[in-house]
Coordinates of C-alpha atoms and ligand atoms in Angstrom, one line a residue:
M1 CA -5.9 112.6 165.3
T2 CA -8.2 110.0 165.1
L3 CA -12.4 110.4 166.2
S4 CA -13.7 107.3 167.7
R5 CA -17.0 106.4 166.5
T6 CA -18.9 108.1 169.3
D7 CA -17.2 111.4 168.9
L8 CA -18.0 111.3 165.4
M9 CA -21.6 110.6 166.5
A10 CA -22.1 113.4 168.8
L11 CA -20.5 115.4 165.7
V12 CA -22.7 114.3 162.9
A13 CA -25.4 114.6 164.9
E14 CA -24.8 118.6 165.4
A15 CA -23.9 119.0 161.8
N16 CA -27.2 117.3 160.5
L17 CA -29.2 120.1 162.4
A18 CA -28.3 122.5 160.0
P19 CA -30.9 123.4 156.5
S20 CA -31.0 121.1 153.8
V21 CA -32.9 121.9 150.1
H22 CA -36.6 120.5 151.7
N23 CA -35.0 118.7 154.2
T24 CA -33.5 116.0 152.6
Q25 CA -30.4 115.6 154.7
P26 CA -28.4 114.0 152.1
S27 CA -25.0 114.4 154.1
R28 CA -23.1 111.2 155.0
W29 CA -20.6 110.8 156.9
R30 CA -17.7 107.9 157.4
L31 CA -14.3 107.3 159.1
D32 CA -11.5 107.7 156.7
H33 CA -8.6 105.0 157.1
D34 CA -6.3 107.9 157.6
G35 CA -8.0 109.1 161.2
G36 CA -9.6 112.3 159.0
V37 CA -13.7 111.9 158.0
L38 CA -15.0 111.5 154.6
L39 CA -18.0 113.7 154.1
L40 CA -20.2 111.9 151.5
E41 CA -23.8 112.5 149.2
D42 CA -26.3 110.2 149.5
S43 CA -27.2 111.0 145.6
T44 CA -30.1 108.8 146.1
R45 CA -31.7 111.8 147.7
R46 CA -31.4 114.3 144.9
L47 CA -34.0 116.3 143.5
P48 CA -33.7 116.0 139.6
V49 CA -36.3 118.1 138.5
G50 CA -35.9 120.7 141.5
D51 CA -32.5 120.7 141.5
P52 CA -31.3 119.5 138.3
L53 CA -27.1 120.7 138.3
G54 CA -27.4 119.5 142.4
R55 CA -26.5 123.2 143.4
D56 CA -28.8 123.1 146.1
A57 CA -27.4 119.6 147.3
E58 CA -24.1 121.0 147.1
V59 CA -24.9 124.2 149.5
S60 CA -26.3 121.8 152.1
H61 CA -23.5 119.9 152.2
G62 CA -22.1 122.8 153.3
A63 CA -24.4 123.5 155.5
A64 CA -23.6 120.4 156.9
L65 CA -20.3 120.5 156.9
E66 CA -20.0 124.1 158.4
G67 CA -22.7 122.4 161.3
F68 CA -19.3 119.9 161.5
V69 CA -17.2 122.3 162.2
L70 CA -18.7 124.5 164.7
A71 CA -19.0 121.1 167.1
C72 CA -15.3 120.5 166.2
A73 CA -14.9 124.2 167.5
Q74 CA -17.0 123.7 170.7
K75 CA -14.2 120.5 171.1
G76 CA -11.5 123.2 170.5
L77 CA -11.4 120.6 167.4
A78 CA -9.9 122.7 163.6
V79 CA -11.2 121.3 160.8
N80 CA -9.0 121.1 157.6
V81 CA -10.8 120.8 154.4
D82 CA -10.2 118.9 150.9
Q83 CA -12.7 119.7 148.6
L84 CA -12.7 116.6 146.6
P85 CA -13.6 116.6 142.7
L86 CA -16.4 115.9 141.1
Q87 CA -17.3 112.1 140.8
A88 CA -20.1 109.9 139.7
G89 CA -22.0 106.8 142.0
S90 CA -24.7 106.5 144.6
L91 CA -22.5 107.7 148.0
R92 CA -19.8 109.9 145.9
P93 CA -17.3 111.8 147.6
V94 CA -17.6 115.2 148.9
A95 CA -14.8 116.5 151.0
R96 CA -12.4 114.7 153.5
L97 CA -11.9 116.5 156.7
G98 CA -9.2 116.5 159.1
V99 CA -9.5 117.8 162.5
E100 CA -6.4 118.0 165.3
P101 CA -6.7 120.3 168.4
G102 CA -6.5 123.5 167.9
A103 CA -9.9 125.7 167.3
G104 CA -11.3 128.5 169.3
Q105 CA -14.9 128.6 170.6
D106 CA -17.1 130.1 167.7
P107 CA -20.0 132.4 168.8
L108 CA -22.5 131.3 166.4
R109 CA -22.4 127.2 167.7
A110 CA -25.1 128.5 170.7
Q111 CA -27.6 129.3 167.8
V112 CA -27.5 125.6 165.9
S113 CA -29.7 124.5 168.5
V114 CA -32.1 127.1 168.1
R115 CA -32.5 127.7 164.1
R116 CA -35.2 126.5 162.7
T117 CA -37.2 127.3 159.3
Y118 CA -40.2 129.4 160.5
R119 CA -43.0 129.8 157.7
G120 CA -45.4 131.7 159.5
A121 CA -46.9 135.0 159.5
F122 CA -44.3 137.4 161.7
A123 CA -46.1 139.0 164.4
P124 CA -46.4 142.5 164.1
G125 CA -44.3 145.4 164.9
G126 CA -40.5 144.4 165.5
D127 CA -37.8 146.6 166.3
A128 CA -36.7 147.6 163.1
G129 CA -33.1 148.7 165.0
R130 CA -32.7 144.5 165.8
L131 CA -31.5 144.3 161.9
A132 CA -29.2 147.1 161.4
P133 CA -26.1 144.3 162.1
L134 CA -26.8 142.7 159.2
T135 CA -25.8 145.8 156.7
A136 CA -21.7 144.9 157.9
N137 CA -22.5 141.9 155.6
A138 CA -20.7 142.4 152.3
D139 CA -23.2 139.6 150.8
A140 CA -26.3 140.7 152.2
I141 CA -28.9 143.7 150.9
L142 CA -31.3 144.1 153.3
V143 CA -34.9 145.2 151.9
S144 CA -36.6 146.7 155.1
R145 CA -38.9 149.1 153.4
A146 CA -42.6 148.1 153.2
D147 CA -42.7 148.5 149.3
G148 CA -39.2 146.5 149.0
V149 CA -41.0 143.8 150.8
A150 CA -44.4 143.9 149.0
R151 CA -42.3 143.8 145.6
L152 CA -40.3 141.1 146.6
A153 CA -43.7 139.0 147.7
Q154 CA -45.4 139.9 144.8
L155 CA -42.4 138.7 142.7
N156 CA -42.3 134.9 145.0
D157 CA -45.9 134.4 144.2
E158 CA -45.4 135.1 140.3
A159 CA -42.5 133.1 140.0
S160 CA -43.2 130.2 142.4
L161 CA -46.8 129.7 140.5
R162 CA -44.4 129.5 137.3
T163 CA -42.9 126.9 138.9
Y164 CA -45.6 125.0 140.1
R165 CA -47.2 124.8 136.6
D166 CA -44.2 122.2 136.1
K167 CA -46.2 118.7 136.8
A168 CA -43.1 116.9 137.8
F169 CA -41.6 119.8 140.0
R170 CA -45.1 119.7 141.9
A171 CA -44.7 115.6 142.0
E172 CA -41.2 115.7 143.2
L173 CA -42.1 118.6 145.6
V174 CA -45.1 116.0 147.0
S175 CA -42.8 113.4 147.1
W176 CA -41.2 115.1 150.0
M177 CA -44.5 116.3 152.0
R178 CA -45.2 114.6 154.9
L179 CA -48.9 116.0 155.0
S180 CA -50.4 113.9 157.8
S181 CA -48.6 112.9 161.3
R182 CA -49.6 108.8 160.3
H183 CA -46.6 109.6 157.3
P184 CA -44.0 107.3 158.5
R185 CA -41.5 110.0 157.4
W186 CA -43.4 112.3 159.3
A187 CA -40.5 112.6 162.1
L188 CA -37.7 112.0 159.9
D189 CA -36.8 113.7 156.7
G190 CA -38.6 116.3 154.4
L191 CA -41.7 119.2 154.1
N192 CA -43.9 117.8 157.2
A193 CA -47.2 120.1 157.8
E194 CA -46.2 121.2 160.9
A195 CA -42.9 122.6 159.5
M196 CA -45.4 124.1 157.1
E197 CA -47.1 125.8 159.7
M198 CA -50.5 124.1 158.3
S199 CA -53.2 122.9 159.9
G200 CA -54.2 119.5 158.8
F201 CA -57.1 120.7 157.2
E202 CA -54.9 123.5 154.7
A203 CA -52.2 120.3 154.8
A204 CA -54.7 117.9 152.9
G205 CA -56.5 121.0 151.1
A206 CA -52.1 121.9 149.9
G207 CA -51.8 117.4 148.9
L208 CA -55.4 117.7 146.8
V209 CA -54.3 121.4 144.9
L210 CA -50.7 120.4 143.8
K211 CA -52.4 117.1 142.4
S212 CA -51.8 116.5 138.6
G213 CA -55.2 117.3 136.7
I214 CA -56.5 119.4 139.4
F215 CA -53.9 121.8 139.6
E216 CA -54.5 122.6 135.5
T217 CA -58.2 123.1 136.1
L218 CA -57.6 125.3 139.1
D219 CA -55.0 127.3 137.0
K220 CA -57.5 127.6 134.1
A221 CA -60.1 129.2 136.5
G222 CA -57.4 131.4 138.3
V223 CA -57.7 130.6 141.4
A224 CA -54.0 128.4 141.3
G225 CA -52.1 131.5 142.3
P226 CA -54.0 133.0 144.8
L227 CA -54.3 129.3 146.5
V228 CA -50.5 129.0 146.8
S229 CA -49.9 132.7 146.8
E230 CA -47.7 133.2 150.2
A231 CA -48.2 137.2 149.7
K232 CA -49.7 137.9 153.0
V233 CA -46.9 135.8 154.7
V234 CA -44.3 137.6 153.2
R235 CA -45.4 141.2 154.1
S236 CA -45.5 140.2 157.5
A237 CA -42.3 139.7 157.4
Q238 CA -39.8 143.2 158.7
A239 CA -37.3 143.0 156.3
V240 CA -36.1 140.9 153.7
V241 CA -32.1 139.7 153.2
L242 CA -30.7 139.6 149.4
F243 CA -28.1 136.9 150.0
H244 CA -25.7 137.2 147.1
R245 CA -22.4 135.3 146.2
P246 CA -20.0 135.0 143.8
E247 CA -20.9 134.3 140.6
D248 CA -17.7 131.4 140.6
E249 CA -18.0 130.3 144.2
P250 CA -17.8 126.4 144.5
P251 CA -21.8 125.7 146.1
L252 CA -20.3 124.1 149.1
E253 CA -18.2 127.4 149.9
T254 CA -21.5 129.1 149.6
G255 CA -23.6 127.0 152.1
R256 CA -21.2 127.3 154.5
R257 CA -21.7 130.6 154.3
F258 CA -25.5 130.5 154.1
Y259 CA -25.6 128.8 157.4
R260 CA -23.5 131.1 159.0
L261 CA -25.6 134.3 157.8
W262 CA -28.4 132.2 159.2
L263 CA -27.4 131.7 162.6
E264 CA -26.9 135.7 162.7
F265 CA -30.4 136.0 162.3
T266 CA -31.2 133.6 165.3
A267 CA -28.5 135.6 167.2
L268 CA -30.4 138.9 166.4
G269 CA -33.7 136.8 167.8
V270 CA -35.0 136.8 164.6
A271 CA -36.5 133.9 162.5
A272 CA -36.1 133.1 158.8
A273 CA -37.5 131.4 155.9
P274 CA -35.6 130.9 152.3
M275 CA -37.3 131.8 149.7
A276 CA -35.5 130.0 146.5
V277 CA -37.4 130.4 144.0
L278 CA -36.3 134.4 143.7
A279 CA -33.1 132.7 142.8
D280 CA -34.3 129.9 141.2
D281 CA -36.2 131.8 138.8
A282 CA -34.6 133.8 135.6
A283 CA -37.7 136.8 135.7
A284 CA -37.6 137.2 139.5
R285 CA -33.7 137.2 139.1
T286 CA -33.5 140.0 136.7
A287 CA -36.3 141.7 138.6
I288 CA -34.4 141.6 142.0
A289 CA -31.0 142.2 140.5
A290 CA -32.1 145.5 138.5
A291 CA -34.3 146.6 141.5
F292 CA -32.3 146.0 144.7
S293 CA -28.9 146.6 142.9
V294 CA -26.9 143.1 143.1
P295 CA -23.5 143.6 142.2
A296 CA -22.4 142.1 139.2
G297 CA -20.8 139.1 139.2
R298 CA -22.5 138.2 142.3
R299 CA -25.3 135.4 142.3
L300 CA -28.3 136.1 143.8
I301 CA -28.8 132.4 146.1
T302 CA -31.5 133.2 148.3
A303 CA -34.0 135.4 149.5
F304 CA -34.5 135.4 153.5
R305 CA -37.7 136.9 154.8
L306 CA -37.0 137.8 158.3
G307 CA -39.3 138.5 161.7
V308 CA -40.2 137.7 165.0
A309 CA -41.7 134.2 165.0
P310 CA -45.0 134.5 167.3
A311 CA -43.7 132.7 171.1
R312 CA -44.9 129.3 171.7
S313 CA -43.7 125.8 171.5
R314 CA -42.6 124.0 168.6
P315 CA -42.4 120.3 168.5
P316 CA -38.2 118.9 167.1
K317 CA -37.1 119.0 163.8
P318 CA -37.4 115.9 161.5
R319 CA -34.3 114.7 161.0
L320 CA -33.1 111.4 160.5
P321 CA -31.6 109.1 163.4
V322 CA -27.8 109.4 163.4
E323 CA -26.9 106.0 162.8
A324 CA -28.3 106.2 159.5
L325 CA -25.8 109.4 158.4
I326 CA -22.7 107.4 159.5
V327 CA -21.9 105.0 156.4
Ligands
FMN1 C1 -30.1 125.3 150.1 C2 -31.6 125.7 150.4 C3 -32.6 125.8 150.0 C4 -33.8 126.2 150.6 N1 -34.9 126.9 150.2 C5 -35.7 126.8 150.8 C6 -37.5 127.7 150.7 O1 -37.3 127.9 148.9 N2 -38.2 127.6 150.6 C7 -38.4 127.5 152.2 O2 -39.3 127.0 153.0 N3 -37.0 126.4 152.6 C8 -36.3 126.5 152.1 N4 -35.3 126.1 152.6 C9 -34.7 125.2 153.9 C10 -34.9 123.8 153.9 O3 -36.5 123.4 153.6 C11 -35.0 123.8 155.6 O4 -33.8 124.0 155.9 C12 -35.7 122.5 156.1 O5 -36.7 122.2 155.9 C13 -35.0 121.2 157.4 O6 -35.3 122.7 158.2 P1 -34.8 123.7 159.0 O7 -34.1 124.5 158.3 O8 -35.7 124.0 160.3 O9 -34.0 122.8 159.9 C14 -33.7 125.8 152.1 C15 -32.5 125.3 152.8 C16 -31.2 125.2 151.4 C17 -30.6 124.6 152.4

């Protein structure tokens, strides 16, 4: 069947609520001449330093694709996905999607408008039994003992400090940070201070600490580590989920599952934030595989810290207008 542009706009707006690395929102969409939809990558939104192989970009496309599938299911439409061979180019085709009548409703879809990354400290307490359904997932290791969470908090700080020592990594990260609400892209993309749970004062401080020269000086004095430490926030988590997938799985598939798992957290009433550095940093990854028995042949994709976010109203998530996503 052939979708109208109006149909596509509604589906894409919903698909774009999916998580993406640094909120780069790299997925683009086009009505194909044969009535299907082309999913494309805006390669100018890659992170050459933080994601040199483009894996995180591909996981982000997978999440957006799953968002598109969930939006279609709500309208009774099934999506048939044909992944396209890797090509170069600034607007790179990723997959061709055929859309046909026939899908049933998906209960996770109700969580799409609720889910968001929560990076602050979690509310104390929390019902430990609430997370028990997650143990049914063969790709999720639930770490709920306080000593396990504390060990992961420590590994996260050590791995983050190693990563922050790379000047190019910091520059790239800062280029996606919107540290003041006066930033022209504050509501559009990237990581704004509100989404990072920073006050204006903290945001200004973070901008300063990450600056070339200043970071190195602070690091020599032994204070860069404590300044970028997230350990207190991580230790406030009720649990950490280690998300692992088959080593040879195409990252587009991984991204689909990444989003569904996160929507499962939302359905259980818990908020989450990924700690990708635990999977990206070789020393942290190796320590985690040994300490928490990640099965052989599996790749650690990320570690999510989970807990209850304090109740308060939050502004809309920064997102590009749908017109910019249809090309
Ligand atoms: C592959 C991938 C890796 C991510 N890694 C991190 C991370 O290490 N730390 C973090 O705070 N958020 C991480 N995120 C979450 C994104 O920053 C977040 O999805 C994006 O800012 C959009 O916000 P939202 O999730 O509230 O919609 C990651 C997301 C994806 C898809």
